[in-house]
mmCIF file of C-alpha atoms in Angstrom:
data_model
loop_
_atom_site.group_PDB
_atom_site.id
_atom_site.type_symbol
_atom_site.label_atom_id
_atom_site.label_comp_id
_atom_site.label_asym_id
_atom_site.label_seq_id
_atom_site.Cartn_x
_atom_site.Cartn_y
_atom_site.Cartn_z
ATOM 1 C CA SER U 2 117.995 36.496 -2.650
ATOM 2 C CA GLY U 3 120.227 39.151 -2.362
ATOM 3 C CA GLY U 4 117.173 41.272 -0.784
ATOM 4 C CA PHE U 5 119.612 41.332 2.455
ATOM 5 C CA GLN U 6 122.728 42.056 0.863
ATOM 6 C CA GLU U 7 125.850 39.561 1.422
ATOM 7 C CA LYS U 8 124.794 39.015 4.670
ATOM 8 C CA LEU U 9 123.284 34.983 5.696
ATOM 9 C CA MET U 10 120.443 35.337 7.924
ATOM 10 C CA ARG U 11 121.217 33.849 11.254
ATOM 11 C CA ILE U 12 119.922 30.194 11.992
ATOM 12 C CA HIS U 13 118.397 29.605 15.580
ATOM 13 C CA VAL U 14 118.213 25.965 16.036
ATOM 14 C CA SER U 15 115.191 24.852 18.872
ATOM 15 C CA GLN U 16 115.418 21.297 20.636
ATOM 16 C CA ASN U 17 112.453 20.377 23.225
ATOM 17 C CA ALA U 18 114.479 19.464 26.309
ATOM 18 C CA PRO U 19 115.398 17.185 27.986
ATOM 19 C CA PHE U 20 116.279 15.539 24.330
ATOM 20 C CA ALA U 21 118.544 18.104 22.997
ATOM 21 C CA PRO U 22 121.870 16.569 21.415
ATOM 22 C CA ILE U 23 122.038 19.295 18.630
ATOM 23 C CA HIS U 24 121.774 21.855 21.465
ATOM 24 C CA ASP U 25 124.407 19.889 23.701
ATOM 25 C CA SER U 26 127.059 19.355 20.823
ATOM 26 C CA TRP U 27 126.769 22.962 19.497
ATOM 27 C CA SER U 28 127.209 24.326 23.172
ATOM 28 C CA ARG U 29 130.314 22.508 23.238
ATOM 29 C CA ARG U 30 131.471 23.600 19.999
ATOM 30 C CA SER U 31 131.717 20.006 18.764
ATOM 31 C CA ARG U 32 131.196 18.848 15.114
ATOM 32 C CA GLU U 33 130.535 15.364 16.486
ATOM 33 C CA LEU U 34 126.994 14.911 18.169
ATOM 34 C CA VAL U 35 127.487 14.041 21.862
ATOM 35 C CA PRO U 36 126.972 10.359 22.638
ATOM 36 C CA ILE U 37 123.851 9.097 24.057
ATOM 37 C CA ASP U 38 122.623 5.728 25.321
ATOM 38 C CA ASP U 39 119.696 4.786 23.240
ATOM 39 C CA ASP U 40 117.787 3.565 26.281
ATOM 40 C CA GLU U 41 118.420 7.210 27.573
ATOM 41 C CA ALA U 42 117.315 8.831 24.278
ATOM 42 C CA ARG U 43 113.910 6.801 24.634
ATOM 43 C CA VAL U 44 113.501 7.958 28.219
ATOM 44 C CA GLN U 45 114.376 11.617 27.221
ATOM 45 C CA ILE U 46 111.930 11.284 23.926
ATOM 46 C CA ALA U 47 109.037 10.253 25.921
ATOM 47 C CA GLN U 48 109.248 13.149 28.041
ATOM 48 C CA ILE U 49 109.046 16.002 25.333
ATOM 49 C CA ASP U 50 106.044 17.304 23.638
ATOM 50 C CA ALA U 51 107.442 17.713 20.154
ATOM 51 C CA LYS U 52 108.170 14.294 19.105
ATOM 52 C CA VAL U 53 108.894 15.604 15.595
ATOM 53 C CA LEU U 54 112.095 17.166 16.987
ATOM 54 C CA ALA U 55 113.266 13.909 18.249
ATOM 55 C CA ASN U 56 115.697 12.880 15.544
ATOM 56 C CA ARG U 57 118.452 10.505 17.252
ATOM 57 C CA LYS U 58 120.391 10.889 13.784
ATOM 58 C CA PRO U 59 120.232 14.631 12.725
ATOM 59 C CA PRO U 60 122.079 15.959 9.658
ATOM 60 C CA TYR U 61 124.528 17.726 12.269
ATOM 61 C CA SER U 62 128.108 16.398 11.673
ATOM 62 C CA LEU U 63 128.012 15.792 7.756
ATOM 63 C CA THR U 64 129.810 18.238 5.455
ATOM 64 C CA GLY U 65 127.086 21.145 4.782
ATOM 65 C CA GLY U 66 124.949 20.020 7.793
ATOM 66 C CA LEU U 67 123.775 21.715 10.862
ATOM 67 C CA PHE U 68 127.296 22.239 12.310
ATOM 68 C CA ASP U 69 128.533 24.141 9.440
ATOM 69 C CA ALA U 70 125.157 26.157 8.809
ATOM 70 C CA LEU U 71 125.217 27.243 12.791
ATOM 71 C CA THR U 72 129.112 27.836 12.216
ATOM 72 C CA GLU U 73 128.530 29.882 9.259
ATOM 73 C CA THR U 74 125.595 32.078 10.043
ATOM 74 C CA ASP U 75 126.986 32.588 14.061
ATOM 75 C CA GLY U 76 123.789 30.729 15.024
ATOM 76 C CA THR U 77 122.227 29.541 18.162
ATOM 77 C CA THR U 78 120.805 26.755 19.877
ATOM 78 C CA ALA U 79 118.316 26.232 22.847
ATOM 79 C CA SER U 80 117.081 23.565 24.825
ATOM 80 C CA ILE U 81 113.239 24.599 25.607
ATOM 81 C CA ASP U 82 111.125 22.500 28.247
ATOM 82 C CA ASN U 83 107.840 21.733 27.487
ATOM 83 C CA ASP U 84 106.387 24.331 30.207
ATOM 84 C CA ALA U 85 107.986 26.890 28.177
ATOM 85 C CA ALA U 86 106.753 25.703 24.929
ATOM 86 C CA ALA U 87 103.243 25.254 26.455
ATOM 87 C CA ALA U 88 103.467 29.159 27.559
ATOM 88 C CA ALA U 89 104.662 30.499 24.244
ATOM 89 C CA GLY U 90 101.961 28.432 22.506
ATOM 90 C CA GLU U 91 99.316 29.977 24.528
ATOM 91 C CA LEU U 92 100.781 33.273 24.221
ATOM 92 C CA PHE U 93 100.758 32.942 20.356
ATOM 93 C CA GLU U 94 97.175 31.746 20.050
ATOM 94 C CA ARG U 95 96.023 34.666 22.387
ATOM 95 C CA LEU U 96 97.718 37.117 20.277
ATOM 96 C CA GLU U 97 97.500 35.411 16.580
ATOM 97 C CA GLY U 98 94.354 33.673 17.187
ATOM 98 C CA ASN U 99 95.670 30.560 16.063
ATOM 99 C CA ASP U 100 97.048 27.417 18.236
ATOM 100 C CA LEU U 101 100.516 25.752 17.575
ATOM 101 C CA ALA U 102 101.751 22.474 17.158
ATOM 102 C CA PRO U 103 104.580 21.359 19.916
ATOM 103 C CA ALA U 104 107.273 21.867 17.572
ATOM 104 C CA ALA U 105 106.168 25.523 16.626
ATOM 105 C CA ALA U 106 105.910 26.163 20.266
ATOM 106 C CA VAL U 107 109.238 25.199 21.133
ATOM 107 C CA ALA U 108 110.494 27.449 18.495
ATOM 108 C CA THR U 109 108.313 30.448 19.622
ATOM 109 C CA ALA U 110 109.655 29.746 23.059
ATOM 110 C CA HIS U 111 113.153 29.994 21.588
ATOM 111 C CA LEU U 112 112.511 33.012 20.096
ATOM 112 C CA ILE U 113 111.001 34.481 23.608
ATOM 113 C CA GLU U 114 114.225 33.661 25.142
ATOM 114 C CA ALA U 115 116.525 35.167 22.615
ATOM 115 C CA LEU U 116 114.457 38.302 22.668
ATOM 116 C CA GLU U 117 114.820 38.614 26.244
ATOM 117 C CA ALA U 118 118.560 37.681 26.454
ATOM 118 C CA GLY U 119 119.250 40.150 23.763
ATOM 119 C CA ALA U 120 120.280 37.586 21.390
ATOM 120 C CA VAL U 121 118.130 38.607 18.796
ATOM 121 C CA GLY U 122 117.413 42.574 18.658
ATOM 122 C CA SER U 123 113.858 43.989 18.203
ATOM 123 C CA ASP U 124 114.705 45.712 15.008
ATOM 124 C CA GLU U 125 115.743 42.671 13.387
ATOM 125 C CA HIS U 126 114.265 40.910 10.668
ATOM 126 C CA ILE U 127 112.852 37.500 11.846
ATOM 127 C CA MET U 128 111.180 34.649 10.178
ATOM 128 C CA LEU U 129 109.502 32.223 12.632
ATOM 129 C CA ASN U 130 108.595 28.775 11.371
ATOM 130 C CA VAL U 131 104.848 28.132 12.780
ATOM 131 C CA THR U 132 104.077 25.286 10.662
ATOM 132 C CA GLY U 133 101.439 22.449 11.710
ATOM 133 C CA GLY U 134 99.381 24.754 14.049
ATOM 134 C CA GLY U 135 95.400 24.895 14.279
ATOM 135 C CA TYR U 136 94.474 21.604 15.386
ATOM 136 C CA LYS U 137 92.127 23.104 18.220
ATOM 137 C CA ARG U 138 89.967 25.254 15.631
ATOM 138 C CA ILE U 139 89.841 22.425 12.986
ATOM 139 C CA LYS U 140 88.611 19.990 16.092
ATOM 140 C CA ALA U 141 86.362 22.277 16.824
ATOM 141 C CA GLU U 142 84.917 23.515 13.563
ATOM 142 C CA GLN U 143 85.355 20.231 11.914
ATOM 143 C CA ASP U 144 83.828 16.101 12.445
ATOM 144 C CA VAL U 145 87.651 14.781 12.761
ATOM 145 C CA ARG U 146 88.119 11.514 13.612
ATOM 146 C CA PRO U 147 91.290 9.105 12.948
ATOM 147 C CA ILE U 148 91.220 6.588 10.187
ATOM 148 C CA GLN U 149 92.184 3.362 10.506
ATOM 149 C CA PRO U 150 94.550 1.810 8.103
ATOM 150 C CA LYS U 151 93.542 -0.960 5.715
ATOM 151 C CA ARG U 152 96.683 -2.772 5.875
ATOM 152 C CA ILE U 153 99.890 -2.624 8.321
ATOM 153 C CA ILE U 154 103.051 -3.906 6.757
ATOM 154 C CA HIS U 155 105.820 -4.859 9.380
ATOM 155 C CA ARG U 156 109.318 -4.660 8.939
ATOM 156 C CA ASP U 157 109.921 -8.425 8.391
ATOM 157 C CA GLY U 158 107.578 -8.293 5.564
ATOM 158 C CA PHE U 159 108.842 -4.792 4.043
ATOM 159 C CA ALA U 160 110.984 -6.479 1.007
ATOM 160 C CA PRO U 161 109.454 -4.922 -2.257
ATOM 161 C CA GLU U 162 107.486 -8.088 -3.356
ATOM 162 C CA ALA U 163 105.678 -8.050 -0.125
ATOM 163 C CA VAL U 164 104.767 -4.393 -0.557
ATOM 164 C CA GLN U 165 103.866 -5.063 -4.202
ATOM 165 C CA ALA U 166 101.547 -7.909 -3.184
ATOM 166 C CA VAL U 167 99.800 -5.966 -0.774
ATOM 167 C CA MET U 168 99.197 -3.179 -3.131
ATOM 168 C CA ASP U 169 97.966 -5.676 -5.869
ATOM 169 C CA GLU U 170 95.618 -6.955 -3.355
ATOM 170 C CA LEU U 171 94.184 -3.519 -2.184
ATOM 171 C CA PHE U 172 93.934 -1.778 -5.457
#
């Protein structure tokens, strides 16, 4: 926008430990993602609370991807464990009055760590992405129940004709 002159905002990418391929790769300043065995990745992903951060093929290495963005903005990464994220989420809820989704709690914990380490100055302009919160309040105030799907299409039936047939049947 030009609001901050020519300086780019510094990007801080947060991942939920122990599954942190972006953090592990950036820590080595490697353009390529560190290799991880599929079975090990599944074990690590099962241990994290912020499942939405568990992309096994993130847009990291490609031109214009996260590696380039982190390089150009002198960015940082962090690997945040579930306990630190939960503590940050509780702090946010106490101070701001709204609970956080697990990914936002991971980002908040990263910000706290960056402030404590001096990696982010207290006088800096900071944008913290805290989307996906408020679930506790909604559950307390609303009648929330899961909606069961009318039809599940399995991978073997994912041909366009099969999907169209299901759509025709439903509508």
